[in-house]
């Protein structure tokens, strides 16, 4: 589920979305739940979360049964937060089971060679790229060094192909930004952040390895993130940095610059450099002892691709973030609600005291 408030409007640290997927009937069983929040009170950025109904290994639990499942979505907002409607996008997918007789490879819960002590092993000049505004127009990049620019309260999106058995490792370097002199003694600061999402668009946790959020004062700052090896059986691991890494495909990188950067940055945009490594040999499938894949085509853009225009104002909420129809409410961030079910019902609720008749920003939800 994706929510796209107007960038930079007032929000609380714990504002966001509460998601639950549960069985139907008089006494429903909750199969999965999560709370996706802004984790800062500086101003709104895209907020995303995902829940899954994944059958257990023994297939004998209540949530393993075939039938109708319900997805419940609740907006959580503090009193002082912006009360305008949030455009929402729901994405649901059904995953086919492995073919009969297939023995999947063992789960992989360790970062191994791409741990926090190992920087991406890539070199060379940075290639210019302009990231997308959301999942739908995320710009494909590959292994290498890439450069872009971000405005305050803006999020840029990229995607990288990661195959079975492979790992993604990347860093984001935010440049030194000249600051504006002020007569008062107030220390002005903001933040920089990155998030990583699986092909299902479910967020991938950082574990104890990586730093995906830091304060920003205009001085150089580095964030890092990555995945464990992509393995089908990771779905049965409990850790948030392992469980989502269960499918080969496009992994999505989002990079954000805090709204308050505008109070001290001398230039409109802050330069960023991404260093991306895809480690390991791509395997032909999820099965145990799978051979190396024969088709490992990487269609990342050539140098300069996507860099024809300078970083512009992020109008994702108003322009649909790359979606073809205004009726499909787009998201500059978010995640897949991956429900392996026959059907799903969506209920959107809002905290008491927030009516539905207020002003709308960034579309209609």
Tab-separated table of C-alpha atoms in Angstrom:
chain	number	residue	atom	x	y	z
A	1	UNK	CA	0.000	0.000	0.000
A	2	UNK	CA	1.294	3.414	-1.003
A	3	UNK	CA	0.327	6.815	0.364
A	4	UNK	CA	1.533	10.033	-1.240
A	5	UNK	CA	0.859	13.153	0.840
A	6	UNK	CA	1.780	16.497	-0.641
A	7	UNK	CA	5.586	16.674	-0.178
A	8	UNK	CA	6.681	18.593	2.913
A	9	UNK	CA	3.290	19.180	4.575
A	10	UNK	CA	3.223	18.837	8.409
A	11	UNK	CA	3.281	15.277	9.739
A	12	UNK	CA	4.033	13.573	13.047
A	13	UNK	CA	6.848	11.095	13.663
A	14	UNK	CA	4.388	8.197	14.057
A	15	UNK	CA	1.980	9.224	11.294
A	16	UNK	CA	1.490	6.707	8.529
A	17	UNK	CA	-0.428	3.567	7.593
A	18	UNK	CA	-1.518	0.588	9.654
A	19	UNK	CA	-1.950	-2.539	7.487
A	20	UNK	CA	-3.492	-5.883	8.371
A	21	UNK	CA	-4.450	-8.945	6.316
A	22	UNK	CA	-6.788	-11.396	7.997
A	23	UNK	CA	-9.178	-14.251	7.379
A	24	UNK	CA	-12.878	-13.667	6.871
A	25	UNK	CA	-15.636	-14.792	9.206
A	26	UNK	CA	-16.964	-13.811	12.608
A	27	UNK	CA	-13.660	-14.426	14.414
A	28	UNK	CA	-10.924	-13.462	11.917
A	29	UNK	CA	-7.297	-14.463	12.352
A	30	UNK	CA	-4.667	-11.826	11.595
A	31	UNK	CA	-2.159	-13.327	9.159
A	32	UNK	CA	0.187	-10.337	8.957
A	33	UNK	CA	0.255	-6.727	10.097
A	34	UNK	CA	2.652	-3.797	9.924
A	35	UNK	CA	2.881	-0.089	10.675
A	36	UNK	CA	4.536	2.127	8.055
A	37	UNK	CA	5.429	5.571	9.425
A	38	UNK	CA	7.392	8.644	8.369
A	39	UNK	CA	9.925	8.205	11.216
A	40	UNK	CA	10.416	11.973	11.214
A	41	UNK	CA	8.300	15.080	11.782
A	42	UNK	CA	9.998	17.419	9.347
A	43	UNK	CA	7.501	17.029	6.522
A	44	UNK	CA	5.659	14.450	4.455
A	45	UNK	CA	7.362	12.116	2.006
A	46	UNK	CA	5.959	8.972	0.384
A	47	UNK	CA	5.076	6.317	2.976
A	48	UNK	CA	4.737	2.635	2.195
A	49	UNK	CA	4.076	-0.735	3.731
A	50	UNK	CA	3.228	-4.283	2.759
A	51	UNK	CA	1.584	-7.330	4.277
A	52	UNK	CA	1.604	-10.883	2.977
A	53	UNK	CA	-0.340	-14.065	3.363
A	54	UNK	CA	2.477	-16.561	2.798
A	55	UNK	CA	1.670	-20.250	3.388
A	56	UNK	CA	3.836	-21.838	6.080
A	57	UNK	CA	6.309	-24.593	5.294
A	58	UNK	CA	3.985	-27.250	6.778
A	59	UNK	CA	0.822	-25.674	5.264
A	60	UNK	CA	-1.229	-26.474	8.376
A	61	UNK	CA	-1.932	-23.038	9.845
A	62	UNK	CA	-5.250	-21.167	9.797
A	63	UNK	CA	-3.925	-18.633	7.276
A	64	UNK	CA	-2.812	-21.440	4.943
A	65	UNK	CA	-6.387	-22.303	4.020
A	66	UNK	CA	-7.941	-21.313	0.706
A	67	UNK	CA	-10.684	-18.710	0.902
A	68	UNK	CA	-11.383	-14.998	1.109
A	69	UNK	CA	-8.911	-12.751	2.913
A	70	UNK	CA	-9.302	-9.090	3.814
A	71	UNK	CA	-6.800	-6.262	3.673
A	72	UNK	CA	-7.452	-3.493	6.178
A	73	UNK	CA	-5.769	-0.105	5.761
A	74	UNK	CA	-5.925	2.601	8.411
A	75	UNK	CA	-4.476	6.072	8.187
A	76	UNK	CA	-2.843	7.296	11.393
A	77	UNK	CA	-2.347	11.063	11.777
A	78	UNK	CA	-1.661	13.307	14.761
A	79	UNK	CA	-3.865	16.341	15.524
A	80	UNK	CA	-1.327	18.855	14.276
A	81	UNK	CA	-0.645	16.992	11.026
A	82	UNK	CA	-1.925	18.060	7.636
A	83	UNK	CA	-5.481	16.759	7.263
A	84	UNK	CA	-5.773	16.692	3.470
A	85	UNK	CA	-6.592	13.427	1.786
A	86	UNK	CA	-3.725	11.125	0.832
A	87	UNK	CA	-3.746	9.611	-2.631
A	88	UNK	CA	-3.449	5.842	-2.186
A	89	UNK	CA	-2.401	2.977	-4.410
A	90	UNK	CA	-3.131	-0.651	-3.639
A	91	UNK	CA	-1.284	-3.353	-5.512
A	92	UNK	CA	-2.173	-7.015	-5.033
A	93	UNK	CA	-0.472	-10.030	-6.591
A	94	UNK	CA	-0.811	-13.785	-6.422
A	95	UNK	CA	2.358	-15.869	-6.553
A	96	UNK	CA	2.301	-19.351	-8.070
A	97	UNK	CA	3.824	-22.171	-5.997
A	98	UNK	CA	6.992	-23.917	-7.171
A	99	UNK	CA	6.449	-26.795	-9.627
A	100	UNK	CA	5.753	-30.139	-7.973
A	101	UNK	CA	8.921	-31.936	-6.944
A	102	UNK	CA	11.091	-28.812	-6.880
A	103	UNK	CA	13.386	-28.631	-3.862
A	104	UNK	CA	14.213	-24.959	-3.214
A	105	UNK	CA	17.647	-23.803	-2.141
A	106	UNK	CA	18.264	-23.202	1.546
A	107	UNK	CA	17.431	-19.780	2.953
A	108	UNK	CA	20.263	-17.253	3.187
A	109	UNK	CA	20.073	-14.959	6.218
A	110	UNK	CA	23.637	-13.577	6.259
A	111	UNK	CA	25.047	-10.650	4.270
A	112	UNK	CA	28.401	-12.392	3.876
A	113	UNK	CA	30.802	-10.688	1.496
A	114	UNK	CA	28.747	-7.488	1.183
A	115	UNK	CA	28.576	-6.709	4.889
A	116	UNK	CA	28.837	-3.189	6.262
A	117	UNK	CA	32.638	-3.467	6.263
A	118	UNK	CA	32.702	-3.977	2.496
A	119	UNK	CA	31.977	-0.988	0.237
A	120	UNK	CA	30.585	-1.642	-3.264
A	121	UNK	CA	33.399	-2.919	-5.457
A	122	UNK	CA	32.736	-0.597	-8.375
A	123	UNK	CA	34.849	2.146	-9.883
A	124	UNK	CA	34.985	4.566	-12.766
A	125	UNK	CA	33.392	7.931	-13.615
A	126	UNK	CA	29.839	8.571	-12.439
A	127	UNK	CA	27.192	8.300	-15.155
A	128	UNK	CA	24.452	10.926	-15.096
A	129	UNK	CA	20.903	9.727	-14.479
A	130	UNK	CA	17.610	11.286	-13.411
A	131	UNK	CA	15.652	9.028	-11.085
A	132	UNK	CA	11.923	8.472	-11.397
A	133	UNK	CA	9.092	9.725	-9.181
A	134	UNK	CA	7.819	6.313	-8.093
A	135	UNK	CA	7.786	2.598	-8.769
A	136	UNK	CA	6.072	2.985	-12.117
A	137	UNK	CA	8.734	5.183	-13.686
A	138	UNK	CA	11.749	4.117	-11.619
A	139	UNK	CA	14.840	4.431	-13.809
A	140	UNK	CA	16.766	1.241	-14.467
A	141	UNK	CA	20.405	1.353	-13.455
A	142	UNK	CA	22.960	-1.415	-13.208
A	143	UNK	CA	26.196	-2.094	-11.444
A	144	UNK	CA	28.424	0.983	-11.463
A	145	UNK	CA	28.583	4.603	-10.334
A	146	UNK	CA	25.680	6.995	-10.969
A	147	UNK	CA	25.022	10.665	-10.186
A	148	UNK	CA	21.783	12.592	-9.704
A	149	UNK	CA	20.422	15.590	-7.790
A	150	UNK	CA	17.647	16.030	-5.215
A	151	UNK	CA	15.531	18.993	-4.161
A	152	UNK	CA	14.305	19.348	-0.555
A	153	UNK	CA	11.297	17.047	0.149
A	154	UNK	CA	12.016	15.072	-3.027
A	155	UNK	CA	12.393	11.316	-3.508
A	156	UNK	CA	14.082	9.744	-6.524
A	157	UNK	CA	13.480	6.141	-7.600
A	158	UNK	CA	15.726	3.598	-9.379
A	159	UNK	CA	15.548	-0.139	-10.075
A	160	UNK	CA	18.274	-2.772	-10.328
A	161	UNK	CA	17.961	-6.325	-11.648
A	162	UNK	CA	19.003	-8.936	-9.035
A	163	UNK	CA	18.861	-12.645	-9.886
A	164	UNK	CA	18.529	-15.845	-7.865
A	165	UNK	CA	21.500	-16.252	-5.543
A	166	UNK	CA	22.687	-12.680	-6.042
A	167	UNK	CA	22.937	-9.782	-3.601
A	168	UNK	CA	22.480	-6.047	-4.034
A	169	UNK	CA	24.800	-3.613	-2.259
A	170	UNK	CA	24.756	0.155	-2.692
A	171	UNK	CA	25.836	3.411	-1.092
A	172	UNK	CA	24.461	6.927	-1.555
A	173	UNK	CA	26.898	9.831	-1.162
A	174	UNK	CA	25.317	13.246	-0.526
A	175	UNK	CA	27.592	16.092	-1.550
A	176	UNK	CA	28.996	19.002	0.370
A	177	UNK	CA	26.418	21.789	0.048
A	178	UNK	CA	27.284	25.455	0.715
A	179	UNK	CA	24.989	26.834	3.414
A	180	UNK	CA	23.296	30.198	3.788
A	181	UNK	CA	24.554	32.431	6.613
A	182	UNK	CA	22.000	33.371	9.272
A	183	UNK	CA	22.220	36.098	11.936
A	184	UNK	CA	20.777	33.896	14.692
A	185	UNK	CA	22.526	31.021	16.454
A	186	UNK	CA	19.963	28.374	15.530
A	187	UNK	CA	21.482	25.124	14.267
A	188	UNK	CA	19.686	24.186	11.072
A	189	UNK	CA	19.609	20.573	10.033
A	190	UNK	CA	17.610	18.130	7.970
A	191	UNK	CA	18.005	14.472	7.019
A	192	UNK	CA	18.831	12.152	4.148
A	193	UNK	CA	17.389	8.661	3.740
A	194	UNK	CA	17.162	5.684	1.444
A	195	UNK	CA	14.820	2.700	1.267
A	196	UNK	CA	15.074	-0.589	-0.585
A	197	UNK	CA	12.131	-2.602	-1.893
A	198	UNK	CA	11.844	-6.158	-3.219
A	199	UNK	CA	10.205	-6.979	-6.588
A	200	UNK	CA	6.981	-7.375	-4.595
A	201	UNK	CA	7.626	-3.760	-3.462
A	202	UNK	CA	7.794	-4.911	0.143
A	203	UNK	CA	10.359	-2.871	2.105
A	204	UNK	CA	13.664	-4.618	2.841
A	205	UNK	CA	15.003	-3.957	6.338
A	206	UNK	CA	18.578	-2.888	7.057
A	207	UNK	CA	19.211	-5.443	9.788
A	208	UNK	CA	22.162	-4.386	11.944
A	209	UNK	CA	24.414	-3.862	8.942
A	210	UNK	CA	23.420	-0.660	7.220
A	211	UNK	CA	22.536	2.991	7.809
A	212	UNK	CA	19.546	4.153	5.766
A	213	UNK	CA	18.877	7.443	7.622
A	214	UNK	CA	21.187	10.225	8.824
A	215	UNK	CA	21.039	13.848	9.836
A	216	UNK	CA	22.190	16.303	7.176
A	217	UNK	CA	23.822	19.696	7.797
A	218	UNK	CA	25.189	20.327	4.318
A	219	UNK	CA	28.318	18.296	5.009
A	220	UNK	CA	29.101	15.127	3.011
A	221	UNK	CA	27.052	12.170	4.240
A	222	UNK	CA	26.926	8.512	3.188
A	223	UNK	CA	24.054	6.025	3.458
A	224	UNK	CA	24.260	2.324	2.661
A	225	UNK	CA	21.907	-0.592	2.141
A	226	UNK	CA	21.837	-4.070	0.653
A	227	UNK	CA	20.272	-7.517	0.588
A	228	UNK	CA	21.082	-11.046	1.626
A	229	UNK	CA	21.241	-13.547	-1.293
A	230	UNK	CA	17.929	-13.881	-3.147
A	231	UNK	CA	16.476	-17.248	-2.088
A	232	UNK	CA	12.925	-18.610	-2.363
A	233	UNK	CA	12.910	-20.017	1.173
A	234	UNK	CA	13.784	-16.639	2.696
A	235	UNK	CA	9.992	-16.176	2.934
A	236	UNK	CA	9.989	-18.358	6.050
A	237	UNK	CA	12.658	-16.356	7.859
A	238	UNK	CA	11.358	-13.884	10.485
A	239	UNK	CA	13.858	-11.041	10.004
A	240	UNK	CA	12.673	-7.955	8.082
A	241	UNK	CA	15.913	-7.833	6.089
A	242	UNK	CA	15.555	-11.469	4.960
A	243	UNK	CA	11.866	-12.357	4.525
A	244	UNK	CA	11.138	-9.944	1.598
A	245	UNK	CA	14.227	-11.099	-0.370
A	246	UNK	CA	12.461	-14.117	-1.805
A	247	UNK	CA	12.091	-13.369	-5.528
A	248	UNK	CA	14.446	-12.546	-8.370
A	249	UNK	CA	13.691	-9.421	-10.401
A	250	UNK	CA	13.838	-5.663	-10.077
A	251	UNK	CA	14.767	-4.275	-6.664
A	252	UNK	CA	13.799	-0.642	-6.112
A	253	UNK	CA	16.030	2.014	-4.516
A	254	UNK	CA	14.487	5.221	-3.196
A	255	UNK	CA	16.597	8.205	-2.085
A	256	UNK	CA	15.087	11.155	-0.186
A	257	UNK	CA	16.229	14.608	0.932
A	258	UNK	CA	14.566	16.190	3.964
A	259	UNK	CA	12.285	19.238	3.515
A	260	UNK	CA	14.242	21.441	5.947
A	261	UNK	CA	17.291	21.356	3.679
A	262	UNK	CA	15.644	24.340	2.010
A	263	UNK	CA	16.296	26.430	5.156
A	264	UNK	CA	20.087	26.253	4.876
A	265	UNK	CA	21.115	24.972	1.424
A	266	UNK	CA	22.522	27.649	-0.882
A	267	UNK	CA	21.700	25.786	-4.112
A	268	UNK	CA	18.285	24.366	-5.080
A	269	UNK	CA	19.505	20.782	-5.569
A	270	UNK	CA	21.946	18.622	-3.621
A	271	UNK	CA	24.152	16.281	-5.625
A	272	UNK	CA	24.104	12.545	-4.909
A	273	UNK	CA	26.309	9.691	-6.125
A	274	UNK	CA	25.099	6.073	-6.080
A	275	UNK	CA	27.592	3.203	-6.072
A	276	UNK	CA	25.829	-0.046	-6.951
A	277	UNK	CA	27.159	-3.606	-6.846
A	278	UNK	CA	25.316	-6.819	-7.754
A	279	UNK	CA	27.381	-9.554	-6.093
A	280	UNK	CA	27.418	-13.266	-6.836
A	281	UNK	CA	26.650	-15.476	-9.826
A	282	UNK	CA	23.073	-15.387	-11.049
A	283	UNK	CA	21.473	-18.832	-10.864
A	284	UNK	CA	18.981	-20.310	-13.320
A	285	UNK	CA	16.230	-20.691	-10.721
A	286	UNK	CA	15.264	-21.071	-7.075
A	287	UNK	CA	15.929	-24.829	-6.931
A	288	UNK	CA	18.700	-26.421	-4.920
A	289	UNK	CA	22.038	-26.691	-6.798
A	290	UNK	CA	20.699	-24.588	-9.673
A	291	UNK	CA	23.244	-23.976	-12.455
A	292	UNK	CA	24.401	-20.530	-13.474
A	293	UNK	CA	21.871	-18.578	-15.544
A	294	UNK	CA	22.567	-18.325	-19.268
A	295	UNK	CA	20.620	-15.081	-19.819
A	296	UNK	CA	22.033	-12.320	-17.614
A	297	UNK	CA	21.215	-9.348	-19.839
A	298	UNK	CA	21.498	-5.988	-18.082
A	299	UNK	CA	19.530	-3.245	-19.841
A	300	UNK	CA	20.747	-0.367	-17.658
A	301	UNK	CA	20.876	2.990	-19.488
A	302	UNK	CA	24.014	4.210	-21.148
A	303	UNK	CA	25.986	7.126	-19.769
A	304	UNK	CA	23.835	10.238	-19.570
A	305	UNK	CA	20.545	8.393	-19.889
A	306	UNK	CA	17.715	10.113	-18.107
A	307	UNK	CA	19.829	13.207	-17.456
A	308	UNK	CA	18.504	15.462	-20.182
A	309	UNK	CA	16.720	17.676	-17.679
A	310	UNK	CA	17.851	19.161	-14.397
A	311	UNK	CA	16.193	18.007	-11.170
A	312	UNK	CA	12.757	19.585	-11.081
A	313	UNK	CA	10.025	20.071	-8.551
A	314	UNK	CA	8.590	16.737	-7.476
A	315	UNK	CA	4.986	16.735	-8.655
A	316	UNK	CA	4.422	13.013	-8.251
A	317	UNK	CA	1.225	13.355	-6.268
A	318	UNK	CA	-0.355	15.734	-8.746
A	319	UNK	CA	0.848	14.131	-11.972
A	320	UNK	CA	0.288	10.467	-11.237
A	321	UNK	CA	3.971	9.517	-10.769
A	322	UNK	CA	4.177	7.782	-14.119
A	323	UNK	CA	0.790	6.045	-14.070
A	324	UNK	CA	-1.066	6.172	-17.371
A	325	UNK	CA	-4.470	7.056	-15.952
A	326	UNK	CA	-5.463	9.700	-13.384
A	327	UNK	CA	-7.874	7.128	-11.950
A	328	UNK	CA	-4.937	5.022	-10.839
A	329	UNK	CA	-3.683	7.054	-7.908
A	330	UNK	CA	0.064	6.952	-8.165
A	331	UNK	CA	2.712	6.794	-5.520
A	332	UNK	CA	6.134	8.323	-5.247
A	333	UNK	CA	6.874	5.515	-2.890
A	334	UNK	CA	5.169	2.471	-1.509
A	335	UNK	CA	5.000	-1.255	-1.457
A	336	UNK	CA	3.122	-4.183	-2.846
A	337	UNK	CA	0.408	-5.760	-0.782
A	338	UNK	CA	1.363	-9.304	-1.655
A	339	UNK	CA	-1.586	-11.512	-0.836
A	340	UNK	CA	-1.495	-15.128	-1.938
A	341	UNK	CA	-5.263	-15.383	-1.762
A	342	UNK	CA	-8.366	-15.895	-3.828
A	343	UNK	CA	-9.709	-12.406	-3.082
A	344	UNK	CA	-8.977	-9.327	-1.021
A	345	UNK	CA	-11.170	-6.550	0.335
A	346	UNK	CA	-9.898	-3.079	1.091
A	347	UNK	CA	-11.181	-0.968	3.924
A	348	UNK	CA	-9.754	2.526	4.291
A	349	UNK	CA	-10.453	4.130	7.642
A	350	UNK	CA	-9.369	7.361	9.216
A	351	UNK	CA	-8.971	8.322	12.845
A	352	UNK	CA	-12.000	9.881	14.501
A	353	UNK	CA	-12.266	13.620	14.066
A	354	UNK	CA	-10.983	13.730	10.460
A	355	UNK	CA	-13.802	14.190	8.028
A	356	UNK	CA	-13.716	13.378	4.346
A	357	UNK	CA	-14.844	16.743	3.130
A	358	UNK	CA	-11.629	18.718	3.578
A	359	UNK	CA	-9.426	20.119	0.827
A	360	UNK	CA	-7.748	17.610	-1.464
A	361	UNK	CA	-4.062	17.762	-2.320
A	362	UNK	CA	-2.348	15.641	-4.895
A	363	UNK	CA	-5.435	13.880	-6.183
A	364	UNK	CA	-8.471	12.116	-4.783
A	365	UNK	CA	-8.205	9.081	-2.565
